[in-house]
Coordinates of C-alpha atoms in Angstrom, one line a residue:
M160 CA 109.2 122.6 107.4
G161 CA 106.2 122.1 109.8
Y162 CA 104.6 119.5 107.7
L163 CA 108.2 117.7 106.9
L164 CA 109.2 117.7 110.8
G165 CA 106.1 116.3 111.8
Q166 CA 106.2 113.3 108.9
T167 CA 109.4 112.8 110.2
L168 CA 108.3 112.2 113.5
G169 CA 105.8 110.0 112.1
I170 CA 108.0 107.8 110.9
A171 CA 110.1 108.0 114.1
A172 CA 106.8 107.1 116.2
V173 CA 106.2 104.0 114.0
G174 CA 109.5 102.8 114.3
F175 CA 109.3 103.2 118.5
V176 CA 106.2 101.1 118.3
L177 CA 107.8 98.5 116.4
W178 CA 110.5 98.6 118.4
M179 CA 108.5 98.3 121.7
T180 CA 106.3 95.7 120.6
G181 CA 109.4 93.4 119.3
A182 CA 111.2 94.5 122.8
S183 CA 108.1 93.5 124.9
W184 CA 108.0 90.1 122.9
L185 CA 112.0 89.5 123.1
R186 CA 111.8 90.2 127.1
A187 CA 109.1 87.4 127.4
Q188 CA 110.8 85.2 125.2
P189 CA 114.3 85.9 126.1
R190 CA 116.0 82.8 124.0
L191 CA 114.7 84.3 120.7
P192 CA 117.6 84.5 117.9
L193 CA 117.8 87.9 116.4
P194 CA 120.0 88.7 113.7
E195 CA 122.2 91.8 114.8
P196 CA 122.1 94.3 115.9
R197 CA 119.6 93.5 118.1
W198 CA 117.5 96.4 118.4
A199 CA 116.7 96.5 114.6
G200 CA 115.8 92.7 115.4
C201 CA 113.3 94.1 117.3
L202 CA 112.1 96.0 115.3
L203 CA 111.7 93.3 112.6
L204 CA 109.9 91.6 115.5
G205 CA 107.4 93.8 116.3
A206 CA 106.7 94.1 112.6
L207 CA 105.5 90.5 112.7
A208 CA 103.5 90.7 115.5
W209 CA 102.1 93.5 113.7
T210 CA 101.6 91.9 110.6
G211 CA 99.4 89.2 112.7
Y212 CA 97.7 91.3 114.5
L213 CA 96.3 93.6 111.7
F214 CA 95.1 90.5 109.4
L215 CA 93.0 89.5 112.4
L216 CA 91.5 93.1 112.7
G217 CA 90.9 92.9 108.9
T218 CA 89.1 89.2 109.5
L219 CA 87.0 90.3 112.0
G220 CA 86.0 93.4 110.5
L221 CA 87.9 95.9 112.9
L222 CA 90.5 97.5 111.2
G223 CA 90.7 101.1 111.4
P224 CA 91.5 103.7 113.7
T225 CA 90.3 102.4 116.9
G226 CA 92.0 98.8 116.2
V227 CA 94.9 100.5 115.8
L228 CA 94.5 102.4 119.3
A229 CA 93.3 99.3 121.0
G230 CA 97.0 97.7 119.8
L231 CA 99.1 100.2 121.0
A232 CA 97.1 99.9 124.1
L233 CA 98.6 96.1 124.2
V234 CA 102.0 96.6 123.4
G235 CA 101.9 99.3 126.7
C236 CA 100.3 96.7 128.8
A237 CA 102.8 94.4 127.3
R238 CA 105.6 96.6 128.2
I239 CA 104.4 96.8 131.8
L240 CA 104.3 93.5 132.1
T241 CA 107.9 92.7 131.0
G242 CA 109.2 95.6 131.7
R243 CA 110.9 94.3 134.9
R244 CA 112.1 90.6 133.3
E245 CA 116.0 90.8 132.0
A246 CA 116.4 89.9 128.5
A247 CA 119.0 87.6 127.7
P248 CA 122.3 89.0 126.5
A249 CA 122.9 89.8 123.2
V250 CA 124.7 86.3 121.5
P251 CA 127.3 87.7 119.1
G252 CA 126.8 86.0 115.7
A253 CA 129.5 84.7 113.5
D254 CA 129.5 88.0 111.5
A255 CA 130.6 89.8 114.4
R256 CA 132.9 87.3 115.8
L257 CA 135.3 87.0 112.4
A258 CA 134.9 90.7 111.7
P259 CA 138.6 91.5 111.1
G260 CA 140.2 94.8 112.9
A261 CA 140.0 98.0 111.7
G262 CA 142.8 100.7 111.1
G263 CA 142.4 104.5 111.9
A264 CA 142.0 105.4 107.9
E265 CA 139.7 102.8 107.5
R266 CA 137.6 103.7 109.8
V267 CA 137.5 107.7 109.4
A268 CA 137.0 106.6 105.4
A269 CA 133.9 104.1 106.2
S270 CA 132.5 107.4 108.9
L271 CA 132.9 109.7 106.1
F272 CA 130.8 107.2 104.1
A273 CA 128.4 106.6 106.4
L274 CA 127.7 110.5 106.5
L275 CA 126.8 110.6 102.6
V276 CA 124.6 107.5 103.0
G277 CA 123.3 109.7 106.0
A278 CA 122.3 112.6 103.6
L279 CA 121.2 110.4 100.9
F280 CA 118.7 108.9 103.4
A281 CA 117.4 112.4 104.5
L282 CA 117.4 113.6 100.5
L283 CA 115.0 110.2 100.2
L284 CA 113.3 111.2 102.8
L285 CA 112.1 114.6 101.5
V286 CA 111.2 113.2 98.2
A287 CA 109.0 110.2 100.1
A288 CA 107.3 112.7 101.9
N289 CA 105.3 114.3 98.8
P290 CA 102.2 112.9 98.9
S291 CA 102.0 112.1 95.3
P292 CA 102.5 108.3 95.3
A293 CA 104.3 106.4 92.2
W294 CA 102.2 104.5 89.9
D295 CA 101.9 100.9 91.9
A296 CA 101.2 103.0 94.9
Q297 CA 98.1 104.4 93.6
A298 CA 97.0 101.3 91.6
Y299 CA 97.7 98.8 94.4
H300 CA 100.1 99.0 97.2
L301 CA 98.1 102.1 98.9
T302 CA 94.7 101.9 96.9
V303 CA 94.2 98.3 98.6
P304 CA 94.9 99.4 102.1
K305 CA 92.7 102.5 101.5
L306 CA 89.4 100.5 100.6
W307 CA 90.3 97.8 103.3
L308 CA 90.1 100.7 105.9
A309 CA 87.2 102.7 104.2
A310 CA 85.1 98.5 104.7
G311 CA 87.0 97.7 107.9
R312 CA 87.7 94.8 106.5
L313 CA 90.1 92.7 104.0
V314 CA 87.7 93.3 101.1
R315 CA 88.5 92.3 97.7
V316 CA 88.3 94.8 95.4
P317 CA 86.6 94.1 92.0
L318 CA 88.8 93.9 88.9
N319 CA 91.8 94.5 91.4
V320 CA 93.4 91.0 91.2
Y321 CA 96.3 92.4 93.5
S322 CA 93.5 92.8 96.9
V323 CA 93.8 89.0 97.0
W324 CA 96.9 88.3 96.9
P325 CA 99.1 88.0 100.1
L326 CA 99.7 91.2 101.5
N327 CA 101.9 91.2 104.7
F328 CA 103.2 94.7 103.7
Q329 CA 100.4 96.5 102.9
L330 CA 99.0 95.6 106.2
L331 CA 101.6 97.6 107.8
Y332 CA 100.8 100.1 105.3
A333 CA 97.1 99.8 106.2
G334 CA 98.3 100.5 109.9
A335 CA 100.5 103.6 108.9
M336 CA 97.4 105.0 106.8
A337 CA 95.3 104.8 110.0
A338 CA 97.2 107.1 111.7
S339 CA 98.1 109.3 109.7
G340 CA 97.7 108.9 105.6
A341 CA 99.4 108.1 102.8
T342 CA 102.7 109.9 103.3
L343 CA 104.0 107.9 106.5
A344 CA 102.7 104.4 104.7
T345 CA 105.3 105.6 102.0
L346 CA 108.1 106.4 104.9
L347 CA 107.6 103.0 106.2
H348 CA 109.3 101.7 102.8
W349 CA 112.3 104.4 103.5
G350 CA 112.7 102.9 107.1
V351 CA 112.8 99.5 105.3
A352 CA 115.8 100.6 103.3
L353 CA 117.2 102.3 106.3
L354 CA 117.2 98.6 107.9
L355 CA 118.6 97.1 105.1
V356 CA 121.8 99.2 105.1
V357 CA 122.1 98.7 108.8
F358 CA 121.9 94.7 108.1
L359 CA 124.0 94.5 105.6
W360 CA 126.6 97.1 107.3
R361 CA 126.8 95.0 110.1
A362 CA 126.7 91.7 108.5
A363 CA 129.5 92.3 105.9
G364 CA 132.0 92.1 108.6
G365 CA 134.1 95.2 109.3
V366 CA 133.2 98.9 108.7
L367 CA 135.2 98.8 105.3
G368 CA 133.5 95.6 104.4
G369 CA 129.9 97.2 105.7
A370 CA 130.2 100.4 103.8
V371 CA 131.2 98.5 100.4
A372 CA 127.8 96.3 101.1
A373 CA 126.0 99.4 101.8
G374 CA 127.0 101.5 98.7
L375 CA 126.3 98.4 96.5
L376 CA 122.9 98.2 97.5
L377 CA 122.4 102.3 97.4
A378 CA 123.8 103.0 94.0
N379 CA 120.8 101.4 91.8
E380 CA 118.5 103.5 90.6
V381 CA 115.9 101.4 91.3
V382 CA 116.8 100.6 94.7
L383 CA 116.3 104.6 95.3
F384 CA 113.4 104.8 93.4
E385 CA 111.7 101.8 95.9
A386 CA 113.3 103.7 99.0
R387 CA 110.8 106.6 98.5
A388 CA 108.0 104.9 97.0
A389 CA 105.1 102.9 98.7
Y390 CA 106.3 99.5 96.9
A391 CA 107.0 96.1 98.3
D392 CA 110.0 94.6 96.7
L393 CA 112.7 96.4 99.9
A394 CA 110.5 94.5 102.3
L395 CA 110.8 91.5 100.6
A396 CA 114.5 92.3 100.6
L397 CA 114.8 92.5 104.0
A398 CA 112.8 89.5 104.5
C399 CA 115.3 87.6 102.4
L400 CA 118.2 89.3 103.8
V401 CA 117.3 88.4 107.6
A402 CA 116.1 84.8 106.7
F403 CA 119.8 84.0 104.9
L404 CA 121.8 85.5 108.2
L405 CA 119.4 83.2 110.6
L406 CA 120.0 80.5 108.2
E407 CA 123.5 81.3 108.4
R408 CA 123.5 81.3 112.2
A409 CA 121.1 77.7 111.8
L410 CA 123.8 75.9 109.4
A411 CA 126.6 77.0 111.8
G412 CA 125.6 74.5 114.6
E413 CA 123.6 71.5 115.1
I414 CA 121.0 70.9 112.4
S415 CA 117.7 70.8 113.6
A416 CA 114.1 72.2 113.1
R417 CA 114.5 74.6 116.1
A418 CA 118.0 75.9 114.4
F419 CA 115.9 76.7 111.0
L420 CA 112.5 77.8 112.5
P421 CA 113.3 81.2 112.9
A422 CA 114.5 81.5 109.5
G423 CA 111.2 79.5 108.5
V424 CA 109.2 82.1 110.1
A425 CA 111.1 85.2 108.0
L426 CA 110.6 83.0 105.0
G427 CA 106.9 82.8 106.1
W428 CA 106.6 86.2 106.1
A429 CA 108.1 87.0 103.1
A430 CA 105.8 84.2 101.1
G431 CA 103.1 86.1 102.8
A432 CA 104.4 89.6 101.3
K433 CA 104.4 89.4 97.5
A434 CA 103.2 86.6 94.7
T435 CA 106.4 86.2 94.0
G436 CA 107.7 85.7 98.0
F437 CA 106.2 81.8 98.1
L438 CA 109.4 81.2 94.9
L439 CA 111.6 83.1 96.7
A440 CA 111.2 81.5 99.8
G441 CA 111.6 78.1 98.2
T442 CA 114.7 79.2 96.4
L443 CA 116.3 80.0 99.5
G444 CA 114.8 76.6 101.4
L445 CA 116.3 74.8 98.7
F446 CA 119.9 76.8 99.6
A447 CA 119.3 75.7 103.0
L448 CA 118.5 72.0 102.1
G449 CA 121.8 71.8 99.9
L450 CA 123.9 73.0 103.0
A451 CA 122.3 70.7 105.4
L452 CA 122.9 67.8 103.5
R453 CA 126.5 68.7 103.3
R454 CA 126.9 68.5 107.1
A455 CA 124.5 66.2 108.4
G456 CA 122.6 63.2 106.5
P457 CA 119.6 62.9 104.1
K458 CA 117.3 62.0 107.3
R459 CA 118.2 64.7 109.5
A460 CA 118.5 67.3 106.7
F461 CA 115.3 66.7 105.5
V462 CA 113.5 66.8 108.7
A463 CA 115.1 69.7 109.9
V464 CA 114.3 71.8 106.8
G465 CA 110.9 70.2 106.8
L466 CA 109.7 71.3 110.1
G467 CA 111.9 74.2 110.7
L468 CA 111.7 75.8 107.2
V469 CA 108.4 74.3 104.9
L470 CA 105.8 73.8 107.6
P471 CA 106.5 77.9 109.3
V472 CA 106.3 78.9 105.5
A473 CA 102.9 77.0 105.0
L474 CA 101.2 77.8 108.3
L475 CA 102.0 81.5 107.5
L476 CA 101.1 82.0 103.9
T477 CA 98.0 80.0 104.6
P478 CA 95.6 82.5 105.9
W479 CA 96.3 84.5 102.7
L480 CA 95.1 81.5 100.2
V481 CA 92.0 80.6 102.6
R482 CA 91.1 84.1 102.1
S483 CA 91.5 84.0 98.3
A484 CA 89.7 80.7 98.2
L485 CA 86.5 82.4 100.1
L486 CA 86.7 85.5 98.3
T487 CA 87.5 83.9 94.4
G488 CA 87.0 80.3 94.6
N489 CA 90.6 80.1 94.0
P490 CA 93.5 79.7 96.4
F491 CA 96.0 80.9 94.0
Y492 CA 93.7 83.7 91.8
P493 CA 93.8 84.1 89.0
F494 CA 96.8 81.8 88.7
L495 CA 95.9 77.7 88.5
Y496 CA 92.6 79.0 86.5
S497 CA 92.4 75.4 84.6
W498 CA 92.0 73.7 88.0
F499 CA 90.2 76.2 90.4
G500 CA 88.6 79.0 88.1
G501 CA 87.8 82.5 89.7
P502 CA 85.9 85.3 88.5
E503 CA 86.8 88.5 86.0
W504 CA 89.1 86.1 84.4
S505 CA 89.5 83.4 81.7
A506 CA 92.2 81.0 80.1
A507 CA 92.8 83.8 77.3
L508 CA 93.8 86.5 79.7
G509 CA 95.9 83.9 82.1
D510 CA 97.8 82.8 78.8
R511 CA 98.1 86.6 78.0
L512 CA 99.6 87.5 81.3
V513 CA 102.3 84.5 80.9
A514 CA 103.2 85.9 77.5
W515 CA 103.2 89.4 78.8
Q516 CA 105.7 88.7 81.7
R517 CA 107.9 86.6 79.2
G518 CA 108.1 89.4 77.0
I519 CA 109.9 91.7 79.5
G520 CA 113.6 91.7 78.7
M521 CA 115.7 91.2 75.9
G522 CA 114.9 87.6 74.8
R523 CA 114.8 84.1 76.1
G524 CA 116.8 82.2 73.6
L525 CA 120.3 80.8 75.2
L526 CA 122.4 83.2 73.7
D527 CA 120.0 85.7 75.9
Y528 CA 120.6 83.9 78.8
L529 CA 124.5 83.8 78.6
L530 CA 124.3 87.6 78.2
L531 CA 121.8 88.3 80.4
P532 CA 124.3 89.3 83.4
W533 CA 126.0 91.7 81.4
R534 CA 122.8 93.4 79.6
V535 CA 120.9 93.9 83.0
I536 CA 124.1 96.0 84.0
V537 CA 124.8 97.9 81.1
A538 CA 121.4 98.0 79.2
G539 CA 119.3 98.5 81.8
G540 CA 116.8 101.9 81.3
E541 CA 113.6 102.3 81.2
G542 CA 110.9 100.4 79.2
Y543 CA 110.1 96.7 79.4
A544 CA 112.5 96.3 77.0
R545 CA 115.5 97.6 78.8
F546 CA 114.3 95.6 82.1
D547 CA 112.5 98.8 83.7
G548 CA 115.2 100.1 85.9
R549 CA 119.0 100.4 85.9
L550 CA 121.9 98.8 88.2
G551 CA 125.1 100.3 89.2
P552 CA 128.0 99.7 87.1
L553 CA 130.0 98.6 90.1
W554 CA 127.9 95.3 90.0
L555 CA 130.9 94.8 86.7
L556 CA 133.5 95.0 89.5
A557 CA 131.7 93.8 92.5
V558 CA 130.8 90.3 91.7
P559 CA 134.0 89.2 89.3
G560 CA 136.0 90.1 92.7
A561 CA 133.4 88.2 95.1
L562 CA 133.8 85.1 92.7
A563 CA 137.5 85.5 92.9
A564 CA 137.1 85.8 96.9
A565 CA 134.7 83.0 97.5
R566 CA 136.8 79.7 96.4
R567 CA 138.5 79.6 100.1
R568 CA 136.1 81.8 102.4
P569 CA 132.6 80.0 102.5
R570 CA 131.2 83.8 104.4
V571 CA 132.0 84.9 100.7
A572 CA 130.7 81.8 98.8
R573 CA 127.5 81.5 100.7
P574 CA 125.6 84.5 100.1
L575 CA 127.0 84.8 96.5
A576 CA 125.3 80.8 95.7
A577 CA 122.5 81.9 97.5
A578 CA 121.9 85.3 95.3
A579 CA 122.8 83.3 91.9
L580 CA 119.9 80.8 92.8
L581 CA 117.7 83.8 93.5
F582 CA 119.1 85.7 89.8
A583 CA 118.1 82.6 88.1
L584 CA 114.9 82.5 89.3
W585 CA 114.3 86.3 88.2
A586 CA 115.9 85.3 84.8
A587 CA 113.4 82.3 84.4
G588 CA 110.4 84.6 85.2
P589 CA 109.5 88.2 84.7
Q590 CA 112.6 90.3 84.2
Q591 CA 111.4 93.4 85.3
L592 CA 114.1 95.0 87.3
R593 CA 112.4 95.7 90.8
F594 CA 111.7 91.6 91.2
L595 CA 115.7 91.6 91.2
I596 CA 115.9 93.7 93.9
P597 CA 115.7 90.8 96.9
A598 CA 119.3 89.2 95.4
L599 CA 120.7 92.4 95.4
P600 CA 121.6 92.7 99.2
L601 CA 122.7 89.0 99.0
F602 CA 125.4 90.3 96.3
A603 CA 125.9 93.1 98.0
L604 CA 126.9 90.9 101.0
A605 CA 129.0 88.8 99.1
A606 CA 131.0 91.6 97.8
G607 CA 131.4 93.1 101.0
R608 CA 132.8 90.4 102.9
A609 CA 135.5 89.7 100.3
V610 CA 136.6 93.4 100.6
A611 CA 136.6 92.9 104.4
A612 CA 138.8 89.7 104.1
T613 CA 141.0 91.4 101.9
S614 CA 141.6 94.3 103.3
G615 CA 142.3 92.6 107.0
R616 CA 145.1 90.9 105.2
L617 CA 146.7 94.6 103.9
R618 CA 148.8 96.4 105.9
G619 CA 150.0 100.1 106.5
S620 CA 149.5 102.5 103.3
H621 CA 147.9 99.7 101.2
R622 CA 145.0 99.2 103.5
R623 CA 144.5 103.1 103.9
L624 CA 144.8 103.4 99.9
L625 CA 141.8 100.8 99.7
A626 CA 140.0 102.1 101.7
W627 CA 140.1 105.7 100.7
G628 CA 139.7 104.2 97.1
L629 CA 136.9 102.4 97.7
V630 CA 134.7 104.9 99.6
A631 CA 135.5 107.7 97.3
L632 CA 134.7 104.7 94.1
L633 CA 131.3 104.2 95.7
G634 CA 131.1 107.9 96.7
G635 CA 131.1 109.1 93.2
T636 CA 128.4 106.1 92.0
L637 CA 126.2 106.9 94.4
W638 CA 126.1 110.5 93.7
F639 CA 125.7 110.1 90.2
A640 CA 123.1 107.0 90.5
S641 CA 121.1 109.4 93.2
G642 CA 121.0 112.7 90.1
R643 CA 117.2 112.0 89.4
E644 CA 116.1 111.9 93.0
R645 CA 118.2 115.0 93.7
E646 CA 116.6 117.0 90.9
R647 CA 113.1 115.3 92.2
A648 CA 114.2 116.9 95.6
L649 CA 115.0 120.3 93.9
R650 CA 111.6 120.2 92.0
I651 CA 109.3 119.4 94.7
G652 CA 111.1 120.6 97.8
P653 CA 110.4 124.3 97.9
P654 CA 106.8 123.8 97.8
L655 CA 106.9 120.9 100.4
L656 CA 108.5 123.1 102.7
A657 CA 106.6 126.3 101.8
R658 CA 103.0 124.9 102.1
G659 CA 103.0 122.0 104.3
A660 CA 100.3 120.2 104.5
A661 CA 98.4 122.2 102.3
V662 CA 100.5 120.6 99.6
R663 CA 98.5 117.6 99.8
E664 CA 96.1 119.1 97.4
L665 CA 98.3 119.3 94.7
A666 CA 98.7 115.5 94.5
V667 CA 94.9 114.8 94.0
P668 CA 94.0 115.3 90.0
P669 CA 91.7 117.9 89.5
L670 CA 89.2 115.8 87.6
F671 CA 88.9 113.7 90.9
R672 CA 88.2 117.1 93.1
R673 CA 85.8 118.3 91.1
A674 CA 83.9 115.0 90.5
D675 CA 83.7 114.5 94.0
A676 CA 81.6 117.8 94.5
L677 CA 79.5 117.8 91.5
L678 CA 79.0 114.2 90.5
P679 CA 76.0 112.3 91.9
A680 CA 76.1 110.4 95.2
D681 CA 75.8 107.0 93.4
A682 CA 78.4 107.6 90.6
R683 CA 80.5 104.5 90.1
L684 CA 83.6 105.4 87.6
L685 CA 85.6 102.9 85.2
L686 CA 89.0 104.0 84.4
L687 CA 90.7 103.3 81.3
N688 CA 93.9 103.3 80.2
T689 CA 94.8 104.4 83.7
N690 CA 94.5 102.5 87.0
Q691 CA 95.5 105.1 89.1
A692 CA 92.7 104.9 91.7
Y693 CA 94.1 106.0 95.2
Y694 CA 92.9 109.8 95.0
C695 CA 89.3 108.7 93.2
P696 CA 86.5 109.5 95.4
R697 CA 83.9 107.4 94.1
P698 CA 83.6 103.6 93.8
C699 CA 85.6 103.0 90.4
L700 CA 87.1 100.0 88.5
A701 CA 90.2 99.9 86.9
D702 CA 92.5 97.4 85.1
S703 CA 94.8 95.4 87.1
F704 CA 97.1 94.5 84.1
Y705 CA 96.8 96.2 80.6
E706 CA 98.2 93.3 78.4
A707 CA 95.7 90.9 80.2
S708 CA 92.8 93.5 80.3
Q709 CA 89.7 92.7 82.2
I710 CA 88.2 95.1 81.4
A711 CA 88.3 93.8 77.3
F712 CA 87.2 90.5 78.8
L713 CA 83.9 91.6 80.5
L714 CA 83.1 93.4 77.6
A715 CA 84.2 91.0 75.1
G716 CA 81.6 91.2 72.1
A717 CA 80.4 94.9 72.3
D718 CA 81.3 96.2 69.4
T719 CA 79.0 99.1 68.9
P720 CA 79.0 101.8 71.4
E721 CA 75.1 101.0 72.7
A722 CA 76.4 97.7 73.2
A723 CA 79.2 98.7 75.1
A724 CA 76.9 101.3 77.5
R725 CA 74.5 98.5 78.0
R726 CA 77.1 96.0 79.4
L727 CA 78.7 98.5 81.1
G728 CA 75.2 99.3 83.0
E729 CA 74.2 96.4 84.1
L730 CA 78.1 96.6 85.9
G731 CA 76.9 99.2 87.7
I732 CA 79.0 101.9 85.6
T733 CA 77.7 105.8 85.0
H734 CA 80.8 107.5 84.2
L735 CA 84.0 107.2 82.0
V736 CA 87.6 108.3 83.2
V737 CA 89.9 108.0 79.9
D738 CA 93.4 108.6 79.8
P739 CA 94.1 109.2 75.9
V740 CA 97.6 107.5 76.0
P741 CA 96.9 103.8 75.2
R742 CA 98.5 101.2 77.4
G743 CA 98.1 98.3 75.8
A744 CA 94.7 97.1 76.5
L745 CA 92.6 95.3 73.9
Y746 CA 89.5 97.4 74.3
P747 CA 86.3 95.9 72.0
P748 CA 85.6 98.5 69.4
G749 CA 82.4 99.4 71.3
L750 CA 84.3 100.8 74.4
Q751 CA 86.8 102.3 72.5
A752 CA 84.1 104.6 70.6
L753 CA 82.6 105.1 73.9
A754 CA 86.3 106.3 75.2
A755 CA 86.4 108.6 72.1
G756 CA 82.9 110.3 73.1
A757 CA 80.5 108.7 70.8
P758 CA 76.8 108.6 72.0
P759 CA 75.9 107.5 74.6
A760 CA 79.0 108.9 76.1
V761 CA 78.6 112.8 76.9
A762 CA 81.6 114.9 77.2
M763 CA 81.8 116.6 81.0
P764 CA 84.3 119.4 80.4
E765 CA 82.9 121.4 83.0
I766 CA 84.6 118.5 85.6
D767 CA 87.5 117.4 83.7
G768 CA 88.7 121.1 82.6
G769 CA 90.2 120.0 79.5
G770 CA 93.1 118.7 81.6
P771 CA 94.9 115.0 80.6
W772 CA 91.9 113.0 82.0
R773 CA 88.3 113.2 80.1
L774 CA 85.2 112.5 81.9
Y775 CA 82.1 111.0 79.9
A776 CA 78.8 110.3 81.6
L777 CA 76.8 107.5 79.7
R778 CA 73.1 108.5 79.5

């Protein structure tokens, strides 16, 4: 119990530090526009400030616990210097002014649903506190920050394409890991999910509309999975939602670059959070330009969007592009290889990567695109052929309902149009469901506002019936959507509560624990059919993408085990860690033979222990 309590206090402390950083900034610049509620906006300001600070530390080679402690000292000094200044009063946004009143029954129903949401987040916190990271977290979300902290700087990890991509949120992971470790970093993404619900509830207008928006977002297995995993898609979704709310505020007043600047900063952070963030920022920028052209002339609209949105996005993304160019020679590595080149890559690998991404989903024909909205809700499931994730069935009611309400309600039509643009972008790219997460809060916002507008026109028993009916429907859907997380909590909860911090040892693969004790100090491992490198105690290489295997590219032509061993020796590889489950990598025959134990590979059962992974030494 003490371990779980400590992790809860840890994420609360992280939230307090971010809030204090943002509040100090706000007191120094009291006119900064923030999304409502104000305290949550301060958290975002703090995250923005710490992202920049941690990037600076990583560039200067000072990334580590000492640098984080110095940042805390700076925050404390800033708080003291700005503590006596009066912050500007919160300016109610359009959502708060236009929110319809709520009756007693509506408030009671929404309050009960809020308790259910709170219980769900407590459950997710228990699951997230399990120190066994999810797949991509071990591949790069946590592994790359761990290696940054070990080196003290933002290094490039060989064969790890992700390590040179824009990684704003991984910088915050690095800060959390410097303070406590991987579990605190995982809880940081849990906190992002909580902030998403807070902003949605407030922006939808009315307690019932807020409950509907929050429930629609949470009633999706893919969202619940990410809320307890150290990924980055929810952080990207939060940046997009906040940018949209700031764009709404800007479009409600005079069209100017100054009005658009806060949204531009949010989109710039999103562009630096993930490789797809740039495309999402561009899509929302086009949405803002279209609305600005309707309210102002082309000249004013283009100047406002260019200076207020495009320029801050470019400025905030440029440091990552410069870093990639310095490390690989290609600012967009590994993309645009034919223009800029880059290490450990080829044009053929680029073609395979594109073919793999376009192969996700149920087809790319005209009929497939027409059926895509239905399929992604009804047919989603495990595996890339089914979008690799599940959405809740309530979207079949929520989206048509929002469409029906959008005709004469711009507050419903705007988020619906922005979400539709993001959906179209997702449909044209890799149709993996978690890449659609940034659009879900906007769809949910449109549905919540539609319900708020509808309930505001009802009176008496009809309004009470709508409130209780919607809450019952949302609660039931949320119960079924969270089934896997409840099962996971029942499985990991008892050992987590009983063993406390010692449960961390259960997360380390036994092979890695024994390898750390028994392998030579200069051992360097190659991981085949797995890239779960977070707990690997020695330097290692692993594929970023199995379908576009860089390992297969580097060993091309190694048709015999001797030739493959010789090539691996040139790369400094001394041992192989092999997962016998194939992942789609087209390894050359010589490497396949080594992975099966052919000489000069020598099995080491005393270390792998006969477990699912095999360890071989290259003699």
